[in-house]
Amino acid sequence: MSVKRVALLTAGGFAPCLSSAVGGLIERYNELDPTIEIIAYQHGYHGLLTGNYVTITAEARKKAALLHEFGGSPIGNSRVKLTNAKDLVKRGLVKEGEDPLKVAAERLRADHVDVLHTIGGDDTNTTAADLAHYLHDNDYELTVVGLPKTIDNDVIPIRQSLGAWTAAEQASIFARNIIGEHRSNPRMLIIHEVMGRNCGYLTAAAAYDYRKWWKQQEWAPELGLMKERWDIHAVFVPEDHVEIEREAERLRAIMDKYGNVNIFLSEGAGVAEIVREMEENGEEVQRDPFGHVKLDTINPGEWFAKQFAKLIGAEKVMVQKSGYFSRSAKANQDDLRLIKSMTDYAVQCALEGTSGVIGHDEEDGDRLKAIAFKRIAGGKKFDINTPWFQEMMAEIGERVSPAPSVD
């Protein structure tokens, strides 16, 4: 396959890999064939629909390595679903009666794009799949190669998504300062709300990372520096059923003894109960273009704080969210190695004309490959039977039982 022009786009929520992945792709094309032109659509599919792109100049290519030192996305993100025509018309991205997939396809054709690299989560890559199928059915054989980005690590069947390791590390760092607030008031309840709509991986990994740090510290109880006060006393994830009354009894004993309780809470934990309560009260539940509940509008952390504060006798409650702190960080060394391997392989697949999402396939011995778009899905659950998680929960003193399924 002859590749003359490549397009990049990043989409969905931020993760600590977007900037580095863009840089990695540019670097690899420079190494293999610097004559290939590279353009970048601004703000993901938003820029694709509107024809808003920039050309990566020779001068910019020389500085591509700088992108590994920053978080965020240098080319911008947005949440755009190409099959949600109603939303796109409302936002002025397509006209009434237009097929967004056709608009996007014609834009790619007009821009003479041979390869499209999408960097995003399951929504981004399933949207890429819709686009790839449309292009194929309409005789435009564009190669689409996706890279899996999500701090939740919840893309099926990919073992490890880009950015998730860094996000967990950053949430752990955030927690060190937040938990430091535990002596700001007698009987203090601190809830660290971590991103994770349907998957508790990030919350669990952040808690595990925090406790690794916690175990390495030297403590001085005679000075009031007690390791028990700095520990995590509960970890709530969507996959684990939270029995509030039972947990409150256990946490009340901790509060009585040490004067504070620290909880790591996945924002997706208890959402079904919160939504049900809101709808029963006649309240509107806001959703994004993909149909997901807008979690920032229902405040799971505040809901849990309200439930527990009275039951455990908290005098002061603090709810802090680490999501934006974590997801906009630059990639750490573990993620940089993963990004390097995936971007190099993504370029190889692009030059060979192989479409798919790059990742280690959990259903094929964790082999790195271009996974067919039709196999990509979101909503991968965190396995609460994972040994390191079970060990951590046993140390904390929580029992773990699978959450009941909710339609």
CSV table of C-alpha atoms in Angstrom, one decimal:
chain,number,residue,atom,x,y,z
A,1,MET,CA,0.0,0.0,0.0
A,2,SER,CA,1.3,3.4,-0.9
A,3,VAL,CA,0.8,5.9,1.9
A,4,LYS,CA,1.2,9.6,1.1
A,5,ARG,CA,-0.9,11.3,3.8
A,6,VAL,CA,-1.7,10.3,7.4
A,7,ALA,CA,-4.2,12.0,9.7
A,8,LEU,CA,-4.2,11.9,13.5
A,9,LEU,CA,-7.0,12.7,15.9
A,10,THR,CA,-7.5,12.3,19.7
A,11,ALA,CA,-11.0,12.0,21.2
A,12,GLY,CA,-13.0,11.4,24.3
A,13,GLY,CA,-11.8,12.3,27.8
A,14,PHE,CA,-8.1,13.1,28.4
A,15,ALA,CA,-5.6,10.4,29.6
A,16,PRO,CA,-1.9,10.6,30.4
A,17,CYS,CA,-0.8,9.3,27.0
A,18,LEU,CA,-2.4,11.5,24.3
A,19,SER,CA,0.4,13.9,23.9
A,20,SER,CA,3.0,11.2,24.0
A,21,ALA,CA,1.1,9.0,21.5
A,22,VAL,CA,0.9,11.8,19.1
A,23,GLY,CA,4.6,12.4,19.5
A,24,GLY,CA,5.4,8.7,19.1
A,25,LEU,CA,3.5,8.4,15.9
A,26,ILE,CA,5.2,11.5,14.4
A,27,GLU,CA,8.6,10.2,15.4
A,28,ARG,CA,8.0,6.7,14.0
A,29,TYR,CA,6.9,8.1,10.6
A,30,ASN,CA,9.9,10.3,10.5
A,31,GLU,CA,12.1,7.3,11.1
A,32,LEU,CA,10.6,5.1,8.5
A,33,ASP,CA,9.5,7.6,5.8
A,34,PRO,CA,9.8,11.3,6.4
A,35,THR,CA,8.1,12.0,3.0
A,36,ILE,CA,4.8,10.9,4.3
A,37,GLU,CA,2.7,14.0,5.1
A,38,ILE,CA,1.0,14.2,8.5
A,39,ILE,CA,-2.0,16.2,9.4
A,40,ALA,CA,-3.9,16.5,12.7
A,41,TYR,CA,-7.6,17.1,13.0
A,42,GLN,CA,-8.3,19.5,15.8
A,43,HIS,CA,-10.5,18.4,18.6
A,44,GLY,CA,-11.1,14.8,17.3
A,45,TYR,CA,-14.1,14.0,15.2
A,46,HIS,CA,-15.3,17.6,15.7
A,47,GLY,CA,-12.3,18.8,13.5
A,48,LEU,CA,-12.9,16.0,11.0
A,49,LEU,CA,-16.5,17.0,10.4
A,50,THR,CA,-15.6,20.7,10.1
A,51,GLY,CA,-12.4,20.2,8.1
A,52,ASN,CA,-10.3,21.8,10.8
A,53,TYR,CA,-6.8,20.4,10.7
A,54,VAL,CA,-3.1,21.5,10.9
A,55,THR,CA,-0.2,20.1,9.0
A,56,ILE,CA,2.7,18.8,11.0
A,57,THR,CA,5.6,20.8,9.5
A,58,ALA,CA,9.2,19.8,9.2
A,59,GLU,CA,10.0,22.1,12.1
A,60,ALA,CA,7.3,20.6,14.2
A,61,ARG,CA,8.5,17.0,13.4
A,62,LYS,CA,11.9,17.9,14.8
A,63,LYS,CA,10.3,18.8,18.1
A,64,ALA,CA,8.0,15.8,18.4
A,65,ALA,CA,10.0,14.4,21.3
A,66,LEU,CA,8.8,17.3,23.4
A,67,LEU,CA,5.3,15.9,23.5
A,68,HIS,CA,6.5,13.1,25.8
A,69,GLU,CA,7.1,15.7,28.5
A,70,PHE,CA,3.5,17.0,28.6
A,71,GLY,CA,0.0,15.8,29.4
A,72,GLY,CA,-3.3,16.8,27.8
A,73,SER,CA,-3.6,16.7,24.0
A,74,PRO,CA,-1.7,19.0,21.7
A,75,ILE,CA,-4.3,18.5,19.0
A,76,GLY,CA,-7.5,18.8,21.2
A,77,ASN,CA,-10.3,16.4,22.1
A,78,SER,CA,-14.1,16.4,22.0
A,79,ARG,CA,-16.9,13.9,22.6
A,80,VAL,CA,-18.5,13.4,19.2
A,81,LYS,CA,-20.5,10.3,18.1
A,82,LEU,CA,-20.8,10.1,14.3
A,83,THR,CA,-23.9,8.0,14.5
A,84,ASN,CA,-25.7,10.5,16.8
A,85,ALA,CA,-27.0,12.8,14.0
A,86,LYS,CA,-29.5,14.6,16.3
A,87,ASP,CA,-26.7,15.7,18.6
A,88,LEU,CA,-24.5,16.7,15.7
A,89,VAL,CA,-27.2,18.8,14.1
A,90,LYS,CA,-27.9,20.5,17.4
A,91,ARG,CA,-24.2,21.4,17.7
A,92,GLY,CA,-24.0,22.7,14.2
A,93,LEU,CA,-21.5,20.1,13.0
A,94,VAL,CA,-23.8,18.7,10.3
A,95,LYS,CA,-26.9,19.9,8.6
A,96,GLU,CA,-30.4,18.5,9.1
A,97,GLY,CA,-30.8,15.4,6.9
A,98,GLU,CA,-27.0,14.9,6.4
A,99,ASP,CA,-25.4,11.5,7.3
A,100,PRO,CA,-22.5,12.4,9.6
A,101,LEU,CA,-20.6,9.3,8.5
A,102,LYS,CA,-20.9,10.4,4.9
A,103,VAL,CA,-19.8,13.9,5.8
A,104,ALA,CA,-16.7,12.5,7.6
A,105,ALA,CA,-15.9,10.1,4.8
A,106,GLU,CA,-16.2,12.8,2.1
A,107,ARG,CA,-13.9,15.1,4.2
A,108,LEU,CA,-11.3,12.3,4.4
A,109,ARG,CA,-11.6,11.8,0.7
A,110,ALA,CA,-11.3,15.5,0.0
A,111,ASP,CA,-8.3,15.8,2.3
A,112,HIS,CA,-6.6,12.8,0.5
A,113,VAL,CA,-6.1,10.9,3.7
A,114,ASP,CA,-4.7,7.3,3.2
A,115,VAL,CA,-4.4,6.4,6.9
A,116,LEU,CA,-6.4,7.7,9.9
A,117,HIS,CA,-5.0,7.1,13.4
A,118,THR,CA,-7.5,7.5,16.2
A,119,ILE,CA,-6.3,7.7,19.8
A,120,GLY,CA,-9.1,7.2,22.2
A,121,GLY,CA,-11.2,4.8,24.3
A,122,ASP,CA,-13.9,2.4,23.3
A,123,ASP,CA,-16.3,5.2,22.2
A,124,THR,CA,-13.6,6.7,20.0
A,125,ASN,CA,-12.7,3.4,18.5
A,126,THR,CA,-16.2,2.1,18.0
A,127,THR,CA,-16.9,5.4,16.2
A,128,ALA,CA,-13.8,4.7,14.1
A,129,ALA,CA,-15.2,1.2,13.4
A,130,ASP,CA,-18.5,2.8,12.2
A,131,LEU,CA,-16.5,5.1,9.9
A,132,ALA,CA,-14.3,2.3,8.6
A,133,HIS,CA,-17.3,0.2,7.8
A,134,TYR,CA,-18.9,3.1,6.0
A,135,LEU,CA,-15.8,3.8,4.0
A,136,HIS,CA,-15.4,0.1,3.0
A,137,ASP,CA,-19.1,-0.1,1.9
A,138,ASN,CA,-18.6,3.0,-0.2
A,139,ASP,CA,-15.4,1.9,-2.0
A,140,TYR,CA,-13.0,4.1,-0.1
A,141,GLU,CA,-10.3,1.7,1.3
A,142,LEU,CA,-8.9,3.9,4.0
A,143,THR,CA,-6.7,2.2,6.7
A,144,VAL,CA,-7.9,3.1,10.2
A,145,VAL,CA,-5.5,2.2,13.0
A,146,GLY,CA,-6.6,3.0,16.6
A,147,LEU,CA,-4.7,3.3,19.8
A,148,PRO,CA,-6.5,2.4,23.1
A,149,LYS,CA,-6.7,5.3,25.5
A,150,THR,CA,-8.6,5.2,28.8
A,151,ILE,CA,-7.7,5.7,32.4
A,152,ASP,CA,-10.3,3.1,33.3
A,153,ASN,CA,-8.5,0.3,31.5
A,154,ASP,CA,-11.9,-1.0,30.4
A,155,VAL,CA,-11.5,-1.7,26.7
A,156,ILE,CA,-12.4,-5.3,25.6
A,157,PRO,CA,-10.2,-7.3,24.8
A,158,ILE,CA,-7.2,-5.1,25.5
A,159,ARG,CA,-5.0,-6.1,28.5
A,160,GLN,CA,-3.6,-2.6,29.3
A,161,SER,CA,-4.9,0.7,27.9
A,162,LEU,CA,-2.5,3.6,27.4
A,163,GLY,CA,-2.5,6.1,30.3
A,164,ALA,CA,-4.1,3.9,33.0
A,165,TRP,CA,-0.8,3.2,34.9
A,166,THR,CA,0.0,6.9,35.1
A,167,ALA,CA,-3.5,7.9,36.1
A,168,ALA,CA,-3.4,5.4,39.0
A,169,GLU,CA,0.0,6.8,40.1
A,170,GLN,CA,-1.2,10.4,39.9
A,171,ALA,CA,-4.4,9.6,41.9
A,172,SER,CA,-2.2,8.1,44.5
A,173,ILE,CA,-0.1,11.2,44.7
A,174,PHE,CA,-3.2,13.3,44.9
A,175,ALA,CA,-4.4,11.2,47.8
A,176,ARG,CA,-1.3,11.8,49.9
A,177,ASN,CA,-2.2,15.5,50.3
A,178,ILE,CA,-5.9,14.9,50.7
A,179,ILE,CA,-5.5,12.3,53.4
A,180,GLY,CA,-3.1,14.7,55.1
A,181,GLU,CA,-6.3,16.7,55.9
A,182,HIS,CA,-7.4,14.0,58.4
A,183,ARG,CA,-6.4,16.1,61.4
A,184,SER,CA,-8.2,19.3,60.3
A,185,ASN,CA,-11.1,18.4,62.4
A,186,PRO,CA,-12.2,15.8,65.0
A,187,ARG,CA,-14.0,12.8,63.5
A,188,MET,CA,-13.1,13.5,59.9
A,189,LEU,CA,-14.5,11.6,56.9
A,190,ILE,CA,-12.5,11.9,53.7
A,191,ILE,CA,-13.8,10.6,50.5
A,192,HIS,CA,-11.3,10.4,47.5
A,193,GLU,CA,-13.5,10.1,44.4
A,194,VAL,CA,-11.7,8.5,41.5
A,195,MET,CA,-12.8,8.4,37.9
A,196,GLY,CA,-14.3,5.1,36.7
A,197,ARG,CA,-17.8,4.9,35.3
A,198,ASN,CA,-18.2,1.1,35.0
A,199,CYS,CA,-14.8,-0.2,35.9
A,200,GLY,CA,-13.1,0.0,39.3
A,201,TYR,CA,-9.6,-0.6,38.0
A,202,LEU,CA,-8.4,2.9,38.5
A,203,THR,CA,-9.7,3.2,42.0
A,204,ALA,CA,-8.2,-0.2,42.9
A,205,ALA,CA,-4.9,0.5,41.3
A,206,ALA,CA,-4.7,4.0,42.8
A,207,ALA,CA,-5.4,2.6,46.3
A,208,TYR,CA,-2.8,-0.2,45.8
A,209,ASP,CA,-0.2,2.4,44.7
A,210,TYR,CA,-1.0,4.6,47.6
A,211,ARG,CA,-0.6,1.8,50.1
A,212,LYS,CA,2.8,0.9,48.6
A,213,TRP,CA,3.9,4.4,49.5
A,214,TRP,CA,2.2,4.1,52.9
A,215,LYS,CA,4.0,0.9,53.7
A,216,GLN,CA,7.4,2.5,53.0
A,217,GLN,CA,7.0,5.4,55.4
A,218,GLU,CA,8.4,5.7,58.9
A,219,TRP,CA,5.8,6.6,61.5
A,220,ALA,CA,6.0,8.3,64.9
A,221,PRO,CA,2.8,7.7,66.9
A,222,GLU,CA,4.3,9.5,69.9
A,223,LEU,CA,4.2,12.6,67.7
A,224,GLY,CA,0.7,11.9,66.5
A,225,LEU,CA,2.0,10.5,63.2
A,226,MET,CA,0.0,7.3,63.2
A,227,LYS,CA,0.0,5.0,60.2
A,228,GLU,CA,-3.5,3.9,61.0
A,229,ARG,CA,-4.8,7.4,60.4
A,230,TRP,CA,-3.0,7.6,57.1
A,231,ASP,CA,-4.3,4.2,55.8
A,232,ILE,CA,-7.2,3.7,53.4
A,233,HIS,CA,-10.1,2.3,55.4
A,234,ALA,CA,-12.4,1.4,52.5
A,235,VAL,CA,-12.3,0.9,48.7
A,236,PHE,CA,-15.6,1.0,46.8
A,237,VAL,CA,-15.7,-0.1,43.2
A,238,PRO,CA,-18.7,-0.7,40.8
A,239,GLU,CA,-17.9,-4.5,40.7
A,240,ASP,CA,-18.2,-4.8,44.5
A,241,HIS,CA,-21.5,-4.7,46.3
A,242,VAL,CA,-21.5,-2.0,49.0
A,243,GLU,CA,-23.5,-2.9,52.0
A,244,ILE,CA,-23.7,0.5,53.6
A,245,GLU,CA,-25.1,-0.6,57.0
A,246,ARG,CA,-22.4,-3.3,57.4
A,247,GLU,CA,-19.6,-1.0,56.3
A,248,ALA,CA,-20.8,1.8,58.5
A,249,GLU,CA,-20.5,-0.4,61.5
A,250,ARG,CA,-16.9,-1.3,60.7
A,251,LEU,CA,-16.0,2.3,59.8
A,252,ARG,CA,-17.6,3.6,62.9
A,253,ALA,CA,-15.3,1.5,65.0
A,254,ILE,CA,-12.3,3.0,63.1
A,255,MET,CA,-13.6,6.5,63.6
A,256,ASP,CA,-14.1,6.0,67.3
A,257,LYS,CA,-10.6,4.7,67.7
A,258,TYR,CA,-8.5,6.9,65.4
A,259,GLY,CA,-10.7,10.0,64.8
A,260,ASN,CA,-10.9,9.7,61.0
A,261,VAL,CA,-11.9,7.5,58.1
A,262,ASN,CA,-10.4,7.6,54.6
A,263,ILE,CA,-12.4,6.1,51.6
A,264,PHE,CA,-11.3,5.6,48.0
A,265,LEU,CA,-14.5,5.6,45.9
A,266,SER,CA,-15.0,4.9,42.2
A,267,GLU,CA,-17.4,7.4,40.8
A,268,GLY,CA,-19.3,4.5,39.2
A,269,ALA,CA,-19.9,2.8,42.5
A,270,GLY,CA,-23.6,3.0,43.5
A,271,VAL,CA,-24.6,5.0,40.4
A,272,ALA,CA,-27.6,2.7,39.7
A,273,GLU,CA,-28.9,3.4,43.2
A,274,ILE,CA,-28.3,7.2,42.8
A,275,VAL,CA,-30.0,7.3,39.4
A,276,ARG,CA,-33.0,5.3,40.7
A,277,GLU,CA,-33.4,7.6,43.6
A,278,MET,CA,-33.2,10.7,41.4
A,279,GLU,CA,-35.7,9.4,38.9
A,280,GLU,CA,-38.1,8.4,41.8
A,281,ASN,CA,-37.9,12.0,43.0
A,282,GLY,CA,-38.7,13.2,39.5
A,283,GLU,CA,-35.2,14.7,38.9
A,284,GLU,CA,-33.7,14.8,35.4
A,285,VAL,CA,-30.6,12.5,34.9
A,286,GLN,CA,-28.4,14.2,32.3
A,287,ARG,CA,-26.6,12.1,29.7
A,288,ASP,CA,-23.8,12.7,27.2
A,289,PRO,CA,-24.0,12.1,23.4
A,290,PHE,CA,-23.1,8.4,24.0
A,291,GLY,CA,-26.0,8.0,26.4
A,292,HIS,CA,-23.7,7.8,29.5
A,293,VAL,CA,-24.9,9.4,32.7
A,294,LYS,CA,-23.0,12.7,33.3
A,295,LEU,CA,-21.4,11.6,36.6
A,296,ASP,CA,-20.4,15.2,37.5
A,297,THR,CA,-24.1,16.1,37.7
A,298,ILE,CA,-25.1,13.3,40.2
A,299,ASN,CA,-22.1,13.6,42.5
A,300,PRO,CA,-21.5,10.0,43.7
A,301,GLY,CA,-19.0,11.2,46.3
A,302,GLU,CA,-21.5,13.6,47.9
A,303,TRP,CA,-24.1,10.9,47.9
A,304,PHE,CA,-21.9,8.4,49.7
A,305,ALA,CA,-20.7,11.1,52.1
A,306,LYS,CA,-24.3,11.8,53.0
A,307,GLN,CA,-25.0,8.1,53.6
A,308,PHE,CA,-21.9,7.5,55.8
A,309,ALA,CA,-21.5,10.8,57.7
A,310,LYS,CA,-24.4,10.3,60.0
A,311,LEU,CA,-23.9,6.5,60.4
A,312,ILE,CA,-20.3,6.9,61.5
A,313,GLY,CA,-20.7,10.1,63.4
A,314,ALA,CA,-18.5,12.3,61.3
A,315,GLU,CA,-18.2,16.0,62.4
A,316,LYS,CA,-16.7,17.1,59.1
A,317,VAL,CA,-16.8,15.6,55.6
A,318,MET,CA,-14.4,16.3,52.7
A,319,VAL,CA,-15.0,14.9,49.2
A,320,GLN,CA,-12.2,15.5,46.7
A,321,LYS,CA,-12.0,14.3,43.1
A,322,SER,CA,-8.6,13.4,41.6
A,323,GLY,CA,-9.9,12.9,38.0
A,324,TYR,CA,-8.7,16.0,36.2
A,325,PHE,CA,-5.4,16.0,38.2
A,326,SER,CA,-4.7,12.5,37.1
A,327,ARG,CA,-5.9,12.4,33.5
A,328,SER,CA,-4.0,15.4,32.3
A,329,ALA,CA,-0.6,14.3,33.6
A,330,LYS,CA,2.3,13.4,31.4
A,331,ALA,CA,2.9,9.7,30.9
A,332,ASN,CA,5.1,7.9,33.4
A,333,GLN,CA,8.0,5.5,32.4
A,334,ASP,CA,5.8,2.4,32.4
A,335,ASP,CA,3.3,4.1,30.1
A,336,LEU,CA,6.0,5.6,27.9
A,337,ARG,CA,7.4,2.1,27.2
A,338,LEU,CA,3.9,0.9,26.4
A,339,ILE,CA,3.2,3.9,24.2
A,340,LYS,CA,6.5,3.3,22.3
A,341,SER,CA,5.7,-0.3,21.5
A,342,MET,CA,2.1,0.5,20.4
A,343,THR,CA,2.9,3.5,18.3
A,344,ASP,CA,5.7,1.7,16.5
A,345,TYR,CA,3.4,-1.2,15.8
A,346,ALA,CA,0.6,1.1,14.8
A,347,VAL,CA,2.8,2.7,12.1
A,348,GLN,CA,3.8,-0.7,10.9
A,349,CYS,CA,0.2,-1.8,10.5
A,350,ALA,CA,-0.7,1.5,8.8
A,351,LEU,CA,2.1,1.0,6.2
A,352,GLU,CA,0.9,-2.6,5.6
A,353,GLY,CA,-2.7,-1.5,5.2
A,354,THR,CA,-3.9,-3.4,8.3
A,355,SER,CA,-6.8,-1.7,10.1
A,356,GLY,CA,-7.7,-2.3,13.8
A,357,VAL,CA,-7.0,-1.2,17.3
A,358,ILE,CA,-3.5,-1.9,18.6
A,359,GLY,CA,-3.3,-3.8,21.9
A,360,HIS,CA,-2.3,-6.9,23.7
A,361,ASP,CA,-5.2,-9.2,23.0
A,362,GLU,CA,-6.4,-10.9,26.2
A,363,GLU,CA,-8.3,-13.5,24.1
A,364,ASP,CA,-5.1,-14.4,22.1
A,365,GLY,CA,-2.4,-15.0,24.7
A,366,ASP,CA,-1.9,-11.2,25.3
A,367,ARG,CA,-0.3,-11.0,21.8
A,368,LEU,CA,0.3,-7.4,20.5
A,369,LYS,CA,-1.8,-7.1,17.3
A,370,ALA,CA,-4.2,-5.0,15.4
A,371,ILE,CA,-7.5,-6.1,16.9
A,372,ALA,CA,-10.5,-6.0,14.5
A,373,PHE,CA,-12.8,-3.1,15.3
A,374,LYS,CA,-15.8,-5.4,15.5
A,375,ARG,CA,-14.2,-7.0,18.6
A,376,ILE,CA,-13.7,-3.7,20.4
A,377,ALA,CA,-16.1,-2.8,23.2
A,378,GLY,CA,-16.2,-0.9,26.4
A,379,GLY,CA,-17.4,-1.8,29.8
A,380,LYS,CA,-14.7,-4.4,30.7
A,381,LYS,CA,-15.1,-5.1,34.4
A,382,PHE,CA,-12.3,-5.0,36.9
A,383,ASP,CA,-11.8,-8.6,38.3
A,384,ILE,CA,-12.2,-8.2,42.0
A,385,ASN,CA,-10.7,-11.7,42.4
A,386,THR,CA,-7.3,-10.4,41.2
A,387,PRO,CA,-4.8,-11.5,43.9
A,388,TRP,CA,-3.3,-8.1,44.6
A,389,PHE,CA,-6.8,-6.6,45.1
A,390,GLN,CA,-8.0,-9.4,47.3
A,391,GLU,CA,-4.8,-9.1,49.4
A,392,MET,CA,-5.2,-5.4,49.8
A,393,MET,CA,-8.8,-5.6,50.8
A,394,ALA,CA,-8.0,-8.3,53.3
A,395,GLU,CA,-5.4,-6.0,54.9
A,396,ILE,CA,-7.9,-3.1,55.0
A,397,GLY,CA,-10.5,-5.4,56.6
A,398,GLU,CA,-13.2,-5.3,53.9
A,399,ARG,CA,-15.0,-8.3,52.6
A,400,VAL,CA,-15.5,-8.4,48.8
A,401,SER,CA,-18.6,-9.7,47.1
A,402,PRO,CA,-19.6,-9.2,43.5
A,403,ALA,CA,-22.1,-6.4,42.9
A,404,PRO,CA,-25.6,-7.5,41.7
A,405,SER,CA,-26.1,-6.9,38.0
A,406,VAL,CA,-28.3,-3.9,37.2
A,407,ASP,CA,-30.2,-3.5,33.9
